[in-house]
mmCIF file of C-alpha atoms in Angstrom:
data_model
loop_
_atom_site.group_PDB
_atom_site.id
_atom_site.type_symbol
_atom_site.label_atom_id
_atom_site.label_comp_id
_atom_site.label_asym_id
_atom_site.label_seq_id
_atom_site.Cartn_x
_atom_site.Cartn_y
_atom_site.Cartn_z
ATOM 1 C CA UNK A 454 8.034 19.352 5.076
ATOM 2 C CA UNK A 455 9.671 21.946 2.769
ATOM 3 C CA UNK A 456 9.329 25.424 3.377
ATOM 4 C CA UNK A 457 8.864 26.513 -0.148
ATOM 5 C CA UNK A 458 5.233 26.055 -0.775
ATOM 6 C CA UNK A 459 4.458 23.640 -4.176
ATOM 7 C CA UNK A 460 1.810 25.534 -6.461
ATOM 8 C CA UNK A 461 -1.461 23.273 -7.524
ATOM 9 C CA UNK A 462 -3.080 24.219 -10.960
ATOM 10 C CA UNK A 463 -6.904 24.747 -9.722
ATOM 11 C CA UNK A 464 -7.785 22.761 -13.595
ATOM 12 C CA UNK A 465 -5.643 19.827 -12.070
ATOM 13 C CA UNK A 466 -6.544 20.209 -8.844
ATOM 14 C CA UNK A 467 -10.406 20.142 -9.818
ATOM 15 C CA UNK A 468 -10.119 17.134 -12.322
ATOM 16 C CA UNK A 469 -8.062 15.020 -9.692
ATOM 17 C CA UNK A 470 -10.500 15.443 -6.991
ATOM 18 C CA UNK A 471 -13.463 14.611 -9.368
ATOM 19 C CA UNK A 472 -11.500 11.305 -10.939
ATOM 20 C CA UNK A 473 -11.006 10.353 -6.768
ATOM 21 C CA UNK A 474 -14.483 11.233 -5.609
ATOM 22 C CA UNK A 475 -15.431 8.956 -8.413
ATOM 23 C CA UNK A 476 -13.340 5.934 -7.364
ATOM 24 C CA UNK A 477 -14.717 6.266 -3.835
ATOM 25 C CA UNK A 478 -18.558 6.136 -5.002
ATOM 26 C CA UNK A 479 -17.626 2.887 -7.062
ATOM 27 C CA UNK A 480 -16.049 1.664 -4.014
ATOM 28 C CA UNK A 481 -19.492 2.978 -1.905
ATOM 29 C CA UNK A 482 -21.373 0.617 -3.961
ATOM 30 C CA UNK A 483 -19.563 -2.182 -4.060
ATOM 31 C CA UNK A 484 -18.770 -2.668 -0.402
ATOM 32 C CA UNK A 485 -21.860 -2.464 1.296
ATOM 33 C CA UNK A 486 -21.111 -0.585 4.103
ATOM 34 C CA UNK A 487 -17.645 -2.255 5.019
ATOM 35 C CA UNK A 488 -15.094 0.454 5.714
ATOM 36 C CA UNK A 489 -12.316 -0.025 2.616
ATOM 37 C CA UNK A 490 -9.162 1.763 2.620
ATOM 38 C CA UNK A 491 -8.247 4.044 -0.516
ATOM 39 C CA UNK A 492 -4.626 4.270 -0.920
ATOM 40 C CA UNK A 493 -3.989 6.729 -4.048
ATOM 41 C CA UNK A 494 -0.993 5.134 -5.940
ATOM 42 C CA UNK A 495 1.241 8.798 -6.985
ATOM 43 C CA UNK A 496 4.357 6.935 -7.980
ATOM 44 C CA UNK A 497 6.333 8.945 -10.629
ATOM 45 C CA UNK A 498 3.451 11.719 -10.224
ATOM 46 C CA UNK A 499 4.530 15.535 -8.798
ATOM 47 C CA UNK A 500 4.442 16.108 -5.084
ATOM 48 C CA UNK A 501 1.680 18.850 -6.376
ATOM 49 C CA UNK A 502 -0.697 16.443 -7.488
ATOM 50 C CA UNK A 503 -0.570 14.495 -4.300
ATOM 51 C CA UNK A 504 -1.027 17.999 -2.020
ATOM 52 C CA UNK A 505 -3.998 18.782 -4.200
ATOM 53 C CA UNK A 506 -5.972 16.180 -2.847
ATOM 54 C CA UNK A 507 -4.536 16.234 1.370
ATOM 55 C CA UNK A 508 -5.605 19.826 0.774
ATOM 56 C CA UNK A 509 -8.898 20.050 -0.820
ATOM 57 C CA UNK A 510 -11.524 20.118 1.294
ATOM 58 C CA UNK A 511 -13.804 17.866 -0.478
ATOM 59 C CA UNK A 512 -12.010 14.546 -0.114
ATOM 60 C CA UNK A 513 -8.601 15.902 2.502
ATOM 61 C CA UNK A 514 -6.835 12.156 1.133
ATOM 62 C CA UNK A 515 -4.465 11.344 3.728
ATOM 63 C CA UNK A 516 -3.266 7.663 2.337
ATOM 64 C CA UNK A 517 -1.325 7.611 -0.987
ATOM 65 C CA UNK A 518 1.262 4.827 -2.121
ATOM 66 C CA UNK A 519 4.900 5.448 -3.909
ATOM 67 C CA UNK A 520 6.452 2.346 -5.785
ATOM 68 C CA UNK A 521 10.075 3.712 -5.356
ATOM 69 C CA UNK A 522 11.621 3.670 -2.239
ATOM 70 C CA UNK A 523 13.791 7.353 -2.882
ATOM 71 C CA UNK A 524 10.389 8.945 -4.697
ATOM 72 C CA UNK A 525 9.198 8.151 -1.400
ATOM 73 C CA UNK A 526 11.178 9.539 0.442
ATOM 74 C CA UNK A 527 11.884 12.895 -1.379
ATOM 75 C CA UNK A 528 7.998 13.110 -1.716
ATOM 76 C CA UNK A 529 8.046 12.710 2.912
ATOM 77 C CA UNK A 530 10.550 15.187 2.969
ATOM 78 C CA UNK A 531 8.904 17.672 1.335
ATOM 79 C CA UNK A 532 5.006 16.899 1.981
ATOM 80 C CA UNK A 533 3.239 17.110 5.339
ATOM 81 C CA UNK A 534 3.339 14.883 8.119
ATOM 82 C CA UNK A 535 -0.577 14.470 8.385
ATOM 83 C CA UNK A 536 0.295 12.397 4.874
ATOM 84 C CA UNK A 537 0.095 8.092 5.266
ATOM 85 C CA UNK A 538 2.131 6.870 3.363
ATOM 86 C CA UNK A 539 2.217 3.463 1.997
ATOM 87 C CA UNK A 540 5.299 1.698 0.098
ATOM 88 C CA UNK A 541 3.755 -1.149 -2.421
ATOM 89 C CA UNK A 542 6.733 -1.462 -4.961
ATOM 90 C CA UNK A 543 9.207 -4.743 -4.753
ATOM 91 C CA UNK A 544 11.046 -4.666 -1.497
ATOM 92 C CA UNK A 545 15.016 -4.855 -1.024
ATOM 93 C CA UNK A 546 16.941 -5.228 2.112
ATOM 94 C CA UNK A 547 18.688 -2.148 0.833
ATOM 95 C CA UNK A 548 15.040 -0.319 1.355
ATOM 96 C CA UNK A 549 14.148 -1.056 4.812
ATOM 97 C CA UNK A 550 16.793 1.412 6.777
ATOM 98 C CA UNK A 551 15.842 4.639 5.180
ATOM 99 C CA UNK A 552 12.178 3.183 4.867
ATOM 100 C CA UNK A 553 11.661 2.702 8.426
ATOM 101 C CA UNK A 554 13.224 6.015 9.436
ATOM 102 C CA UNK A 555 9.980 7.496 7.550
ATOM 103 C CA UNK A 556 7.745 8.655 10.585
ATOM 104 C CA UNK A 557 4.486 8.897 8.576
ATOM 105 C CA UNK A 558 5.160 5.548 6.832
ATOM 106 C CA UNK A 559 2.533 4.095 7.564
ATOM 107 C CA UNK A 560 2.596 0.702 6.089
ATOM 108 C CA UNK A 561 5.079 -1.746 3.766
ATOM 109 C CA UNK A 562 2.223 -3.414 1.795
ATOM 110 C CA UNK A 563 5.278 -5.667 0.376
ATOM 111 C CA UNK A 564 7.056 -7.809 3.010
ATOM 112 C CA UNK A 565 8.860 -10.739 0.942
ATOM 113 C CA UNK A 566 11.330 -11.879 4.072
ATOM 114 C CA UNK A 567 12.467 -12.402 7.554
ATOM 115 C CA UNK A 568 15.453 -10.710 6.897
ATOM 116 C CA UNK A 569 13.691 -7.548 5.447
ATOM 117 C CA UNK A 570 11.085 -7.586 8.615
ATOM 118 C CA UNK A 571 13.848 -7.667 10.746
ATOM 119 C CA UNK A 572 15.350 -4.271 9.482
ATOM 120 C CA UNK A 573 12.391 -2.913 9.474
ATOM 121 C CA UNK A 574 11.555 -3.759 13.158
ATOM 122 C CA UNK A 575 15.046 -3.190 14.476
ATOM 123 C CA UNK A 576 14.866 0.775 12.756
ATOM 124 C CA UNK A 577 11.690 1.595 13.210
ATOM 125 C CA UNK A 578 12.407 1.064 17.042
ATOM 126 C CA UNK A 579 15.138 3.260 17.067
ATOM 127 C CA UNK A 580 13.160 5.813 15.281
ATOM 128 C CA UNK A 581 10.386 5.282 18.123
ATOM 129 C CA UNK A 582 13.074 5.446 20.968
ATOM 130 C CA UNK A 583 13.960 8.820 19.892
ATOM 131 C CA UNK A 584 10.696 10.037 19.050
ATOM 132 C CA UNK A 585 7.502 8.046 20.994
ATOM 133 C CA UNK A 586 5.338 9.570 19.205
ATOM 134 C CA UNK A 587 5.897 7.566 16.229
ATOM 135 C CA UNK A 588 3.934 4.612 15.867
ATOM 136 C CA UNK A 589 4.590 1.029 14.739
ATOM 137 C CA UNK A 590 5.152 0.171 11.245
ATOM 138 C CA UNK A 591 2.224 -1.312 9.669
ATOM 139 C CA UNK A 592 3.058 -4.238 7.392
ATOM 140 C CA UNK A 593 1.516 -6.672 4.779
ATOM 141 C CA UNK A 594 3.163 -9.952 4.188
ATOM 142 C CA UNK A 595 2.709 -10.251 0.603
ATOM 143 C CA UNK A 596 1.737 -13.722 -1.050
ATOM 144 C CA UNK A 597 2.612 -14.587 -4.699
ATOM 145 C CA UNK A 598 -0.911 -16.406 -5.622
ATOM 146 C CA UNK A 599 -0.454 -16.977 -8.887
ATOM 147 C CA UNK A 600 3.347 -19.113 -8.681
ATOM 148 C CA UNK A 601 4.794 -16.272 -11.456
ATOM 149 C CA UNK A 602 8.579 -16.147 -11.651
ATOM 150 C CA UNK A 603 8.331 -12.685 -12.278
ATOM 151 C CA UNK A 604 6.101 -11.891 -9.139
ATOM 152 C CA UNK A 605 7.162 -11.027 -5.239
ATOM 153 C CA UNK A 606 5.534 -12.599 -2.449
ATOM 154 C CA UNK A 607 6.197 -15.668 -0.479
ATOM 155 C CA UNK A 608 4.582 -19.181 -1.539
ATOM 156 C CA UNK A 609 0.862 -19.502 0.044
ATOM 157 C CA UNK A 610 0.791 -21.972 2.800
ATOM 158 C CA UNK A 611 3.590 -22.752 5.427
ATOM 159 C CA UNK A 612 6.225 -19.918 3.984
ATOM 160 C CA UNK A 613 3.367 -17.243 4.538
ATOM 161 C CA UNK A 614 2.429 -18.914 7.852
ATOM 162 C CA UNK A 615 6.637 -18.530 9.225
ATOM 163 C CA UNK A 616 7.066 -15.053 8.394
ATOM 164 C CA UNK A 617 3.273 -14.092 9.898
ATOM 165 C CA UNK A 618 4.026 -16.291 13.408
ATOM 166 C CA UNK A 619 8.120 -14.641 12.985
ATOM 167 C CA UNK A 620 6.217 -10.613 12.563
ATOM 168 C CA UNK A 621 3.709 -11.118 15.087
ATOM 169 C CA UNK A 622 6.488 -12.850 17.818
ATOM 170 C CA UNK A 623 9.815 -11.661 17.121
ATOM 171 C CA UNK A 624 8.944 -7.963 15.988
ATOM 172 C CA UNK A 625 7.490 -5.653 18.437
ATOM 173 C CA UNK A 626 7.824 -2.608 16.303
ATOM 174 C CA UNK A 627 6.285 -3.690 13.468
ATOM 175 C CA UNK A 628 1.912 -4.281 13.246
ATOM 176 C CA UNK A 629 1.276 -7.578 10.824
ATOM 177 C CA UNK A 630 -1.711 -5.901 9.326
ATOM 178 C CA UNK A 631 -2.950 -8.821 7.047
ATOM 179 C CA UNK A 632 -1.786 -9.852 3.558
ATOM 180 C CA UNK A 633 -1.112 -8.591 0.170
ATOM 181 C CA UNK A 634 -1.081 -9.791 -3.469
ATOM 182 C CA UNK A 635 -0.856 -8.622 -7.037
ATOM 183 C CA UNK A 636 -2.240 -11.298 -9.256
ATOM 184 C CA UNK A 637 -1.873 -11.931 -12.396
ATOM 185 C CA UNK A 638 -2.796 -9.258 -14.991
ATOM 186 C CA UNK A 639 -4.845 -11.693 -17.342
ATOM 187 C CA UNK A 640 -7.324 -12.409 -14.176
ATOM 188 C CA UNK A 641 -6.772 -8.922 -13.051
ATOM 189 C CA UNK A 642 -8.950 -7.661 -16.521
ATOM 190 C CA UNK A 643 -11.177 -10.492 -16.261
ATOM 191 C CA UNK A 644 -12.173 -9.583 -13.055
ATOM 192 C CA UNK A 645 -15.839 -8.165 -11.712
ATOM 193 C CA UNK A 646 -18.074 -8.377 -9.005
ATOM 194 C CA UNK A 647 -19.339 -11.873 -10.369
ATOM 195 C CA UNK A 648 -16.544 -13.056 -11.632
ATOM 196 C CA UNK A 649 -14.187 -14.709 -8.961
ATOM 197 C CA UNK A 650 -10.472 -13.912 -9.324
ATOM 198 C CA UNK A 651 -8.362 -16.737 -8.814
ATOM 199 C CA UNK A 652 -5.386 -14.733 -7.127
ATOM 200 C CA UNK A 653 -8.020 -13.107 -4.349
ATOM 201 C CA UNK A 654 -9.064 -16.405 -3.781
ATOM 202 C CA UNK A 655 -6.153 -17.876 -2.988
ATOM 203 C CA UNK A 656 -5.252 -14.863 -0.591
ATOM 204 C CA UNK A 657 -8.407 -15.115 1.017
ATOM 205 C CA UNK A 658 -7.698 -18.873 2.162
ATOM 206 C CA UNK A 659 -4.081 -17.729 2.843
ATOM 207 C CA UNK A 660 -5.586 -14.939 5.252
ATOM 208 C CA UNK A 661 -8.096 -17.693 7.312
ATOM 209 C CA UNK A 662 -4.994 -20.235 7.229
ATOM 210 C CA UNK A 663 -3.040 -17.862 8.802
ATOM 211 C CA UNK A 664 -5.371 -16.890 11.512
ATOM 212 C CA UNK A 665 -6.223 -20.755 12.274
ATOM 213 C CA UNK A 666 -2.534 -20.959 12.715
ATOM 214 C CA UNK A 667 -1.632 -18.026 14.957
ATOM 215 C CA UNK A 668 -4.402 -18.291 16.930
ATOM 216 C CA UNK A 669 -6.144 -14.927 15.750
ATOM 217 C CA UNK A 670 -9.330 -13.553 15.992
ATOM 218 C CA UNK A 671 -11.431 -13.988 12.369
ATOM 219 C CA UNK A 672 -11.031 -11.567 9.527
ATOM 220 C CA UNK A 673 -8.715 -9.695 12.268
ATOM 221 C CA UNK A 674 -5.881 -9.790 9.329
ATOM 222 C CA UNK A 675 -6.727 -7.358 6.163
ATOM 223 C CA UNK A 676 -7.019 -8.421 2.379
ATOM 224 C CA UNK A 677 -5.095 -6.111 0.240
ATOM 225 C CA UNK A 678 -5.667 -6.634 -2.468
ATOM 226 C CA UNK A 679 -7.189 -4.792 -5.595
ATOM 227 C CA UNK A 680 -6.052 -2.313 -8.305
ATOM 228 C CA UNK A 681 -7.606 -0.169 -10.821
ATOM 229 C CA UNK A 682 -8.773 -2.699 -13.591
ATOM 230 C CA UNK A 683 -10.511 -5.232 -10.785
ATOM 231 C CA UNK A 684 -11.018 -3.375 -7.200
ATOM 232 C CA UNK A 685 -14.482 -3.147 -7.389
ATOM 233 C CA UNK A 686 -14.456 -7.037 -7.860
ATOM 234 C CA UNK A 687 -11.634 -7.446 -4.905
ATOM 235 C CA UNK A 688 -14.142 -5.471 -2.757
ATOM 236 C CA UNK A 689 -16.445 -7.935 -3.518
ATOM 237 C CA UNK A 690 -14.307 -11.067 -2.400
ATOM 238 C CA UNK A 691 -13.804 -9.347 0.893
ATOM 239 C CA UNK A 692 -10.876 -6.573 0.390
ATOM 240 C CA UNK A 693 -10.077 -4.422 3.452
ATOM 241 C CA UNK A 694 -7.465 -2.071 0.776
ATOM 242 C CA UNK A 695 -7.674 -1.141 -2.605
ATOM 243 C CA UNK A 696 -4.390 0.649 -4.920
ATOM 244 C CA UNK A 697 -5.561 2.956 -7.446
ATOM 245 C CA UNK A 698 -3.387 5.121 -9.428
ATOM 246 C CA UNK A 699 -3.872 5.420 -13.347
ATOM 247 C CA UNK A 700 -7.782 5.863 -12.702
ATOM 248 C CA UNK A 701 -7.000 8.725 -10.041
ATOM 249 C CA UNK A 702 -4.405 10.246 -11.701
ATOM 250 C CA UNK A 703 -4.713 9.404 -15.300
ATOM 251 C CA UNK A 704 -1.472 7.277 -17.333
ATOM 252 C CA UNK A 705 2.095 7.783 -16.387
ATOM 253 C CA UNK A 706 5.058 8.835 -18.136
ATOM 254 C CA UNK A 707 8.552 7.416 -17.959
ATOM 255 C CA UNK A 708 10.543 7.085 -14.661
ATOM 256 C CA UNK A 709 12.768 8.622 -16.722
ATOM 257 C CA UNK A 710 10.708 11.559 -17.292
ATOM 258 C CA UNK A 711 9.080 11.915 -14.093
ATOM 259 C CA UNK A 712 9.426 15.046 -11.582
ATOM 260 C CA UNK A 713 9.076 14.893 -8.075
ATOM 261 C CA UNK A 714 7.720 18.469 -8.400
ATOM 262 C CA UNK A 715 6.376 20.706 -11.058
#
């Protein structure tokens, strides 16, 4: 953590902490007692913003997510340790090193690869050879459910089964934590509590076929799945983790405008 303490505007500070409090009562009502993880997406927002809500006593957020692999890590470097972090952007090999040298990383909600899993596994044990105290690397295979070109994610069925069976054998520093998708956006909007979204379906079987397959315990893998135009609807299909940034911290700028501190 740096030692030159960030300032937080108390106006910012107060209106962030209301816009969170209010994603968390939505969530509250939608998930009907369940426990649902919040992860607070701050990419290209200040490191201020993000210590604003660890800090305040009201909510003390400990799990935000960062879309850029070096945001991320300039944002560790200067934040405190009691932070979770969660990487949810696209993946490259060129990622995992530095990645997996993060000690309060606690998940890659974006695992495309065996390659990529690999790193990950192999760095993240040297990190915890040095330093027991850190703990495994927390991971979500993620699943491209609706067959876009443009999307990440490995093909539902036997290429999600492989790299599940390949993280849960072959990588003992790395905890499969269930599966990820981002859907398509059309669905995404047209998404409620009623209204079924194709993608989360899809994931949903993906998550019991890969259980049946590996032998695991039911619902012992994690949907992730849910953003801020359909989460409340994702809860309702069953989603262990929800990503919410624009509705937390209101609309972002450029990356090419962007400060890692203000």
């Amino acid at each position: 953590m740096s030692s030159t303490p960030l300032k937080i505007d108390p106006t910012r500070a107060s209106a962030l902490v209301s816009q969170l409090q209010g994603v968390q009562d939505r969530i509250l009502a939608v998930a009907k007692g369940r426990p649902v993880r919040l992860v607070a997406v701050s990419k290209l927002k200040p490191a201020n913003d993000i210590l604003a809500l660890h800090q305040a006593p009201q909510v003390q957020h400990a799990h935000f997510g960062e879309n850029y692999a070096q945001e991320l890590q300039q944002k560790a470097e200067l934040l405190p340790r009691s932070i979770k972090w969660h990487f949810t952007g696209g993946l490259q090999t060129t990622h995992c090193k530095p990645l997996a040298r993060i000690p309060n990383l606690f998940a890659v909600s974006s695992l495309d690869s065996l390659k990529k899993a690999q790193t990950l596994n192999r760095v993240r044990g040297e990190v915890i050879a040095s330093d027991p105290s850190v703990p495994k690397l927390n991971v979500h295979v993620q699943v491209n459910t609706s067959g876009e070109e443009s999307k990440s994610g490995c093909s539902p069925g036997q290429e999600t089964v492989d790299l599940c069976r390949a993280i849960v054998t072959e990588c003992p520093h790395l905890n499969l934590l269930g599966l990820m998708t981002i859907g398509a956006i059309a669905r995404s909007k047209a998404t409620t509590p009623e209204n079924e979204n194709e993608d989360f379906v899809v994931l949903r079987e993906q998550r019991d076929l890969v259980e049946k397959e590996l032998g695991l315990d039911q619902g012992s893998l994690e949907l992730s799945m849910g953003m801020s135009d359909d989460f409340e609807g994702a809860i309702a299909m069953g989603s262990g983790e929800v990503r919410v940034g624009t509705t937390i911290f209101g609309e972002r700028g450029s990356r090419q405008e962007a400060k890692v501190v203000v």
